[in-house]
mmCIF file of C-alpha atoms in Angstrom:
data_model
loop_
_atom_site.group_PDB
_atom_site.id
_atom_site.type_symbol
_atom_site.label_atom_id
_atom_site.label_comp_id
_atom_site.label_asym_id
_atom_site.label_seq_id
_atom_site.Cartn_x
_atom_site.Cartn_y
_atom_site.Cartn_z
ATOM 1 C CA MET A 1 81.917 -119.532 -68.060
ATOM 2 C CA ASN A 2 80.120 -121.405 -65.380
ATOM 3 C CA VAL A 3 76.354 -121.374 -65.631
ATOM 4 C CA PRO A 4 74.749 -121.479 -62.172
ATOM 5 C CA PRO A 5 72.690 -124.610 -61.521
ATOM 6 C CA LEU A 6 68.952 -124.380 -62.000
ATOM 7 C CA GLU A 7 68.240 -126.045 -58.618
ATOM 8 C CA ARG A 8 64.638 -124.969 -58.004
ATOM 9 C CA ILE A 9 61.747 -124.903 -60.488
ATOM 10 C CA LEU A 10 58.078 -124.123 -59.999
ATOM 11 C CA ILE A 11 55.502 -125.931 -62.140
ATOM 12 C CA VAL A 12 52.099 -124.298 -62.584
ATOM 13 C CA GLU A 13 49.632 -126.676 -64.231
ATOM 14 C CA ASP A 14 45.947 -127.224 -63.523
ATOM 15 C CA ASP A 15 45.818 -130.825 -64.793
ATOM 16 C CA PRO A 16 46.824 -133.094 -61.891
ATOM 17 C CA ASP A 17 48.098 -135.909 -64.090
ATOM 18 C CA ILE A 18 50.280 -133.647 -66.179
ATOM 19 C CA ARG A 19 51.451 -131.948 -62.991
ATOM 20 C CA THR A 20 52.446 -135.286 -61.440
ATOM 21 C CA ILE A 21 54.415 -136.456 -64.460
ATOM 22 C CA ALA A 22 56.153 -133.138 -65.078
ATOM 23 C CA ALA A 23 57.159 -132.919 -61.418
ATOM 24 C CA PHE A 24 58.434 -136.440 -61.337
ATOM 25 C CA ALA A 25 60.441 -135.994 -64.528
ATOM 26 C CA LEU A 26 62.066 -132.897 -63.214
ATOM 27 C CA GLU A 27 62.705 -134.216 -59.677
ATOM 28 C CA ALA A 28 63.741 -137.811 -60.224
ATOM 29 C CA VAL A 29 65.343 -137.425 -63.655
ATOM 30 C CA ALA A 30 66.687 -133.883 -63.795
ATOM 31 C CA GLY A 31 67.444 -133.794 -60.080
ATOM 32 C CA LEU A 32 65.719 -130.481 -59.440
ATOM 33 C CA GLU A 33 63.880 -129.298 -56.395
ATOM 34 C CA VAL A 34 60.323 -128.942 -57.610
ATOM 35 C CA ARG A 35 57.172 -127.352 -56.314
ATOM 36 C CA THR A 36 53.868 -127.495 -58.063
ATOM 37 C CA CYS A 37 50.827 -125.242 -58.112
ATOM 38 C CA ALA A 38 47.387 -125.877 -59.600
ATOM 39 C CA SER A 39 46.563 -122.248 -60.353
ATOM 40 C CA GLY A 40 48.044 -118.901 -61.141
ATOM 41 C CA LEU A 41 46.953 -117.428 -57.843
ATOM 42 C CA GLU A 42 48.603 -120.241 -55.941
ATOM 43 C CA ALA A 43 51.744 -119.776 -58.045
ATOM 44 C CA LEU A 44 52.059 -116.133 -57.064
ATOM 45 C CA ARG A 45 52.001 -117.030 -53.380
ATOM 46 C CA GLU A 46 54.337 -119.995 -53.819
ATOM 47 C CA ALA A 47 56.849 -118.127 -55.920
ATOM 48 C CA GLU A 48 57.639 -115.735 -53.128
ATOM 49 C CA ARG A 49 58.136 -118.558 -50.628
ATOM 50 C CA PHE A 50 60.077 -120.933 -52.875
ATOM 51 C CA ALA A 51 62.086 -118.452 -54.940
ATOM 52 C CA PRO A 52 62.340 -120.651 -58.007
ATOM 53 C CA ARG A 53 65.037 -119.932 -60.556
ATOM 54 C CA MET A 54 62.713 -120.850 -63.407
ATOM 55 C CA ILE A 55 58.942 -121.281 -63.803
ATOM 56 C CA LEU A 56 57.052 -123.677 -66.097
ATOM 57 C CA LEU A 57 53.669 -122.124 -66.595
ATOM 58 C CA ASP A 58 50.586 -123.610 -68.276
ATOM 59 C CA VAL A 59 48.949 -121.124 -70.645
ATOM 60 C CA MET A 60 45.330 -122.101 -70.307
ATOM 61 C CA MET A 61 44.070 -122.429 -66.762
ATOM 62 C CA PRO A 62 40.771 -121.594 -65.160
ATOM 63 C CA GLY A 63 40.682 -118.219 -63.430
ATOM 64 C CA MET A 64 44.044 -116.605 -63.921
ATOM 65 C CA ASP A 65 45.598 -117.965 -67.124
ATOM 66 C CA GLY A 66 49.302 -118.179 -67.936
ATOM 67 C CA PRO A 67 49.683 -114.707 -69.484
ATOM 68 C CA ALA A 68 47.792 -113.096 -66.648
ATOM 69 C CA THR A 69 49.881 -114.960 -64.117
ATOM 70 C CA LEU A 70 53.068 -113.894 -65.869
ATOM 71 C CA ALA A 71 51.995 -110.240 -65.826
ATOM 72 C CA LYS A 72 51.327 -110.346 -62.063
ATOM 73 C CA LEU A 73 54.496 -112.280 -61.426
ATOM 74 C CA ARG A 74 56.567 -109.587 -63.092
ATOM 75 C CA LEU A 75 55.233 -107.124 -60.488
ATOM 76 C CA LEU A 76 56.664 -109.181 -57.613
ATOM 77 C CA PRO A 77 60.010 -107.969 -56.299
ATOM 78 C CA GLY A 78 62.725 -110.331 -57.471
ATOM 79 C CA PHE A 79 60.689 -111.827 -60.280
ATOM 80 C CA GLU A 80 61.144 -109.121 -62.873
ATOM 81 C CA ARG A 81 63.491 -111.345 -64.932
ATOM 82 C CA THR A 82 62.850 -114.884 -63.658
ATOM 83 C CA PRO A 83 62.815 -117.102 -66.765
ATOM 84 C CA VAL A 84 59.327 -118.356 -67.549
ATOM 85 C CA VAL A 85 58.538 -121.169 -69.949
ATOM 86 C CA PHE A 86 54.998 -121.537 -71.231
ATOM 87 C CA MET A 87 53.546 -125.031 -71.717
ATOM 88 C CA THR A 88 50.684 -125.141 -74.209
ATOM 89 C CA ALA A 89 49.064 -127.108 -77.035
ATOM 90 C CA LYS A 90 48.563 -123.891 -78.962
ATOM 91 C CA VAL A 91 51.887 -123.562 -80.737
ATOM 92 C CA GLN A 92 51.053 -122.086 -84.091
ATOM 93 C CA PRO A 93 53.843 -119.669 -85.099
ATOM 94 C CA ASP A 94 51.711 -116.575 -84.497
ATOM 95 C CA GLU A 95 50.725 -117.890 -81.088
ATOM 96 C CA VAL A 96 54.357 -118.602 -80.112
ATOM 97 C CA GLU A 97 55.353 -115.116 -81.311
ATOM 98 C CA LYS A 98 52.658 -113.618 -79.124
ATOM 99 C CA TYR A 99 53.936 -115.562 -76.089
ATOM 100 C CA ARG A 100 57.520 -114.405 -76.772
ATOM 101 C CA GLN A 101 56.345 -110.835 -76.895
ATOM 102 C CA LEU A 102 54.981 -111.328 -73.401
ATOM 103 C CA GLY A 103 58.510 -112.149 -72.264
ATOM 104 C CA VAL A 104 58.663 -115.923 -72.042
ATOM 105 C CA VAL A 105 62.058 -117.482 -72.783
ATOM 106 C CA GLU A 106 60.648 -120.634 -74.409
ATOM 107 C CA VAL A 107 57.459 -122.479 -75.249
ATOM 108 C CA ILE A 108 57.162 -126.238 -74.604
ATOM 109 C CA ALA A 109 54.516 -127.856 -76.741
ATOM 110 C CA LYS A 110 51.914 -130.121 -75.230
ATOM 111 C CA PRO A 111 51.746 -133.021 -75.240
ATOM 112 C CA PHE A 112 55.351 -133.071 -74.095
ATOM 113 C CA ASP A 113 57.560 -136.131 -73.894
ATOM 114 C CA ALA A 114 57.975 -136.890 -70.179
ATOM 115 C CA MET A 115 61.140 -138.859 -70.931
ATOM 116 C CA THR A 116 62.909 -135.804 -72.377
ATOM 117 C CA LEU A 117 61.243 -132.992 -70.400
ATOM 118 C CA GLY A 118 64.088 -132.770 -67.918
ATOM 119 C CA ASP A 119 66.739 -132.469 -70.660
ATOM 120 C CA ALA A 120 64.660 -129.851 -72.423
ATOM 121 C CA VAL A 121 64.263 -127.765 -69.277
ATOM 122 C CA LEU A 122 67.991 -127.998 -68.421
ATOM 123 C CA PHE A 123 68.883 -127.011 -71.992
ATOM 124 C CA ILE A 124 66.615 -123.931 -71.813
ATOM 125 C CA TRP A 125 68.127 -122.966 -68.483
ATOM 126 C CA SER A 126 71.704 -123.309 -69.745
ATOM 127 C CA ARG A 127 70.898 -121.147 -72.752
ATOM 128 C CA VAL A 128 69.107 -118.457 -70.757
ATOM 129 C CA ALA A 129 71.499 -118.369 -67.832
ATOM 130 C CA GLY A 130 74.512 -118.488 -70.159
ATOM 131 C CA ALA A 131 73.200 -115.575 -72.171
ATOM 132 C CA ARG A 132 72.633 -113.521 -69.041
ATOM 133 C CA LEU A 133 76.224 -114.227 -67.860
ATOM 134 C CA GLU A 134 77.502 -112.868 -71.182
ATOM 135 C CA SER A 135 75.403 -109.756 -71.112
ATOM 136 C CA MET B 1 54.434 -130.642 -53.477
ATOM 137 C CA THR B 2 58.082 -130.257 -52.730
ATOM 138 C CA GLY B 3 60.835 -132.616 -53.348
ATOM 139 C CA ARG B 4 64.205 -133.641 -54.569
ATOM 140 C CA ARG B 5 64.007 -137.313 -55.477
ATOM 141 C CA ASN B 6 67.088 -137.753 -57.499
ATOM 142 C CA VAL B 7 67.455 -141.231 -58.887
ATOM 143 C CA ALA B 8 70.794 -142.798 -59.838
ATOM 144 C CA GLY B 9 71.622 -142.072 -63.475
ATOM 145 C CA ALA B 10 71.205 -145.533 -64.941
ATOM 146 C CA ASP B 11 67.867 -146.085 -63.222
ATOM 147 C CA ARG B 12 66.300 -142.815 -64.309
ATOM 148 C CA PRO B 13 64.613 -143.875 -67.545
ATOM 149 C CA SER B 14 63.161 -147.030 -66.081
ATOM 150 C CA VAL B 15 61.892 -145.284 -62.938
ATOM 151 C CA LEU B 16 60.270 -142.545 -65.005
ATOM 152 C CA ARG B 17 58.710 -145.115 -67.318
ATOM 153 C CA ALA B 18 57.261 -146.986 -64.359
ATOM 154 C CA LYS B 19 55.820 -143.777 -62.924
ATOM 155 C CA LEU B 20 54.443 -142.757 -66.316
ATOM 156 C CA GLU B 21 52.817 -146.134 -66.645
ATOM 157 C CA ALA B 22 51.196 -145.903 -63.233
ATOM 158 C CA VAL B 23 49.750 -142.466 -63.956
ATOM 159 C CA ARG B 24 48.686 -143.681 -67.440
ATOM 160 C CA LEU B 25 46.722 -146.568 -65.886
ATOM 161 C CA ASP B 26 44.981 -144.225 -63.431
ATOM 162 C CA PHE B 27 44.204 -141.862 -66.275
ATOM 163 C CA THR B 28 42.848 -144.648 -68.486
ATOM 164 C CA GLU B 29 40.714 -146.079 -65.689
ATOM 165 C CA GLY B 30 39.115 -142.706 -65.060
ATOM 166 C CA LEU B 31 38.650 -141.917 -68.734
ATOM 167 C CA PRO B 32 35.257 -143.484 -69.555
ATOM 168 C CA PRO B 33 33.272 -141.708 -66.813
ATOM 169 C CA ARG B 34 35.193 -138.527 -67.595
ATOM 170 C CA LEU B 35 34.287 -138.687 -71.266
ATOM 171 C CA ARG B 36 30.628 -139.465 -70.545
ATOM 172 C CA ALA B 37 30.461 -136.635 -68.034
ATOM 173 C CA LEU B 38 31.869 -134.136 -70.501
ATOM 174 C CA GLN B 39 29.455 -135.318 -73.146
ATOM 175 C CA ALA B 40 26.570 -134.939 -70.731
ATOM 176 C CA GLU B 41 27.707 -131.422 -69.674
ATOM 177 C CA VAL B 42 27.757 -130.247 -73.295
ATOM 178 C CA LEU B 43 24.344 -131.668 -74.074
ATOM 179 C CA GLU B 44 22.774 -130.312 -70.915
ATOM 180 C CA ALA B 45 24.277 -126.897 -71.492
ATOM 181 C CA LEU B 46 22.908 -126.939 -75.071
ATOM 182 C CA GLU B 47 19.515 -128.003 -73.834
ATOM 183 C CA ALA B 48 19.475 -125.148 -71.313
ATOM 184 C CA GLY B 49 20.002 -122.955 -74.332
ATOM 185 C CA GLU B 50 21.091 -119.863 -72.412
ATOM 186 C CA PRO B 51 24.606 -118.630 -72.900
ATOM 187 C CA VAL B 52 26.082 -118.852 -69.410
ATOM 188 C CA PRO B 53 29.741 -117.872 -69.857
ATOM 189 C CA ALA B 54 30.961 -119.496 -66.662
ATOM 190 C CA ARG B 55 29.287 -122.804 -67.564
ATOM 191 C CA TRP B 56 30.804 -122.938 -71.090
ATOM 192 C CA ASN B 57 34.108 -121.791 -69.739
ATOM 193 C CA ALA B 58 34.219 -124.671 -67.274
ATOM 194 C CA ILE B 59 33.312 -127.193 -69.926
ATOM 195 C CA ARG B 60 35.884 -125.792 -72.304
ATOM 196 C CA ASN B 61 38.514 -126.087 -69.576
ATOM 197 C CA ASP B 62 37.592 -129.756 -69.063
ATOM 198 C CA ALA B 63 37.922 -130.396 -72.779
ATOM 199 C CA HIS B 64 41.234 -128.521 -72.833
ATOM 200 C CA ARG B 65 42.654 -130.652 -69.996
ATOM 201 C CA LEU B 66 41.640 -133.832 -71.780
ATOM 202 C CA ALA B 67 43.147 -132.595 -75.060
ATOM 203 C CA GLY B 68 46.385 -131.834 -73.278
ATOM 204 C CA ALA B 69 46.673 -135.081 -71.296
ATOM 205 C CA GLY B 70 45.231 -137.653 -73.727
ATOM 206 C CA THR B 71 48.191 -138.096 -75.953
ATOM 207 C CA THR B 72 50.635 -137.969 -73.028
ATOM 208 C CA PHE B 73 48.912 -141.012 -71.540
ATOM 209 C CA GLY B 74 48.424 -142.993 -74.729
ATOM 210 C CA HIS B 75 45.057 -141.749 -75.967
ATOM 211 C CA PRO B 76 45.680 -139.595 -79.036
ATOM 212 C CA ALA B 77 42.141 -139.990 -80.330
ATOM 213 C CA VAL B 78 40.835 -138.538 -77.074
ATOM 214 C CA SER B 79 43.220 -135.603 -77.471
ATOM 215 C CA ARG B 80 42.065 -134.987 -80.992
ATOM 216 C CA MET B 81 38.349 -135.101 -80.252
ATOM 217 C CA ALA B 82 38.693 -133.063 -77.052
ATOM 218 C CA ALA B 83 40.646 -130.410 -78.991
ATOM 219 C CA GLU B 84 37.875 -130.397 -81.614
ATOM 220 C CA LEU B 85 35.246 -130.036 -78.889
ATOM 221 C CA GLU B 86 37.252 -127.206 -77.384
ATOM 222 C CA ARG B 87 37.317 -125.394 -80.748
ATOM 223 C CA ARG B 88 33.605 -125.784 -81.177
ATOM 224 C CA ILE B 89 32.881 -124.534 -77.701
ATOM 225 C CA GLU B 90 35.010 -121.516 -78.466
ATOM 226 C CA ALA B 91 32.921 -120.957 -81.530
ATOM 227 C CA VAL B 92 29.706 -120.981 -79.468
ATOM 228 C CA GLU B 93 31.290 -118.763 -76.795
ATOM 229 C CA THR B 94 32.259 -116.141 -79.335
ATOM 230 C CA THR B 95 28.919 -116.149 -81.129
ATOM 231 C CA PRO B 96 26.061 -114.127 -79.739
ATOM 232 C CA PRO B 97 22.833 -116.102 -79.385
ATOM 233 C CA PRO B 98 20.596 -117.180 -80.922
ATOM 234 C CA TRP B 99 23.011 -119.821 -82.178
ATOM 235 C CA SER B 100 22.451 -121.288 -85.593
ATOM 236 C CA PRO B 101 21.362 -124.919 -85.857
ATOM 237 C CA ALA B 102 24.608 -125.655 -87.682
ATOM 238 C CA LEU B 103 26.687 -124.247 -84.785
ATOM 239 C CA THR B 104 24.901 -126.249 -82.095
ATOM 240 C CA ALA B 105 24.772 -129.356 -84.277
ATOM 241 C CA ALA B 106 28.561 -129.193 -84.771
ATOM 242 C CA LEU B 107 29.057 -128.867 -81.049
ATOM 243 C CA ARG B 108 26.669 -131.664 -80.261
ATOM 244 C CA GLU B 109 28.375 -133.873 -82.819
ATOM 245 C CA ALA B 110 31.804 -133.272 -81.274
ATOM 246 C CA ALA B 111 30.421 -134.103 -77.810
ATOM 247 C CA MET B 112 28.859 -137.276 -79.056
ATOM 248 C CA ALA B 113 31.998 -138.299 -80.882
ATOM 249 C CA LEU B 114 34.015 -137.836 -77.704
ATOM 250 C CA GLY B 115 31.492 -139.855 -75.699
ATOM 251 C CA ARG B 116 31.718 -142.676 -78.238
ATOM 252 C CA LEU B 117 35.395 -143.089 -77.333
ATOM 253 C CA ALA B 118 34.328 -144.341 -73.915
ATOM 254 C CA PRO B 119 33.438 -148.038 -73.716
ATOM 255 C CA GLY B 120 29.644 -148.158 -73.841
ATOM 256 C CA GLY B 121 29.798 -144.581 -74.997
ATOM 257 C CA GLU B 122 27.016 -142.342 -76.330
ATOM 258 C CA VAL B 123 24.941 -143.203 -73.292
ATOM 259 C CA VAL B 124 23.294 -139.826 -73.157
ATOM 260 C CA SER B 125 19.958 -139.574 -74.959
ATOM 261 C CA PRO B 126 20.083 -137.276 -77.985
ATOM 262 C CA ILE B 127 18.602 -133.928 -77.125
ATOM 263 C CA PRO B 128 16.562 -131.944 -79.662
ATOM 264 C CA GLU B 129 18.058 -128.809 -81.130
ATOM 265 C CA ALA B 130 18.197 -125.958 -78.622
ATOM 266 C CA ASN B 131 18.175 -122.352 -79.827
ATOM 267 C CA SER B 132 16.964 -123.309 -83.254
#
């Protein structure tokens, strides 16, 4: 079973420093094509242009937060099943369960380790894409 | 931003470390004014006394960003205090005024503690209790 490569990932994060580090880790280390957005609204526009295979989405952002962005993303043609990973500092079990019920495939806790972020993302992708191939 | 900047396998950790260090230095350099500004925003909002949701929301977002980034860039104490400030702002946001002296005092205390983490911190004059 060959899992298709992840190739393109969209990072949605309002903090510029975190955005920079996450993008660099995924580009230079994981070898992915990355685009970044600073808000949910920007992400909805960019998603249609960039067609990412996976989206890293900050939960708490000014304006449209992560859950609201996810809900609107699901209404876009072609994004009904795009794997979305939440990034958040709020990772109590009940909070994570709530995120999963919204349809995210994984939750990455903040602060994350920039050195291992690429491996973590690739692992999540292989799990999700592999499961979809089997189904 | 768009890009594919793949680095040769053996160089990847060192290149990422160098980039992380550069961003960390920038973050650290900007930290003292950022902490003082956040402290001042909280104290001014408390002094104004009126619950303006957009104002508290903006301050809480600032605290949230600091809480998320601090530890990543080598400032765990900043993350802890910013997260505490965020929690106390949430408590104020979800409590209809008039706020109790204990509630505002806890928020003020968290803001001052965060300000003290900046070199030369706690530069904002203490403000008498608002809403008490």
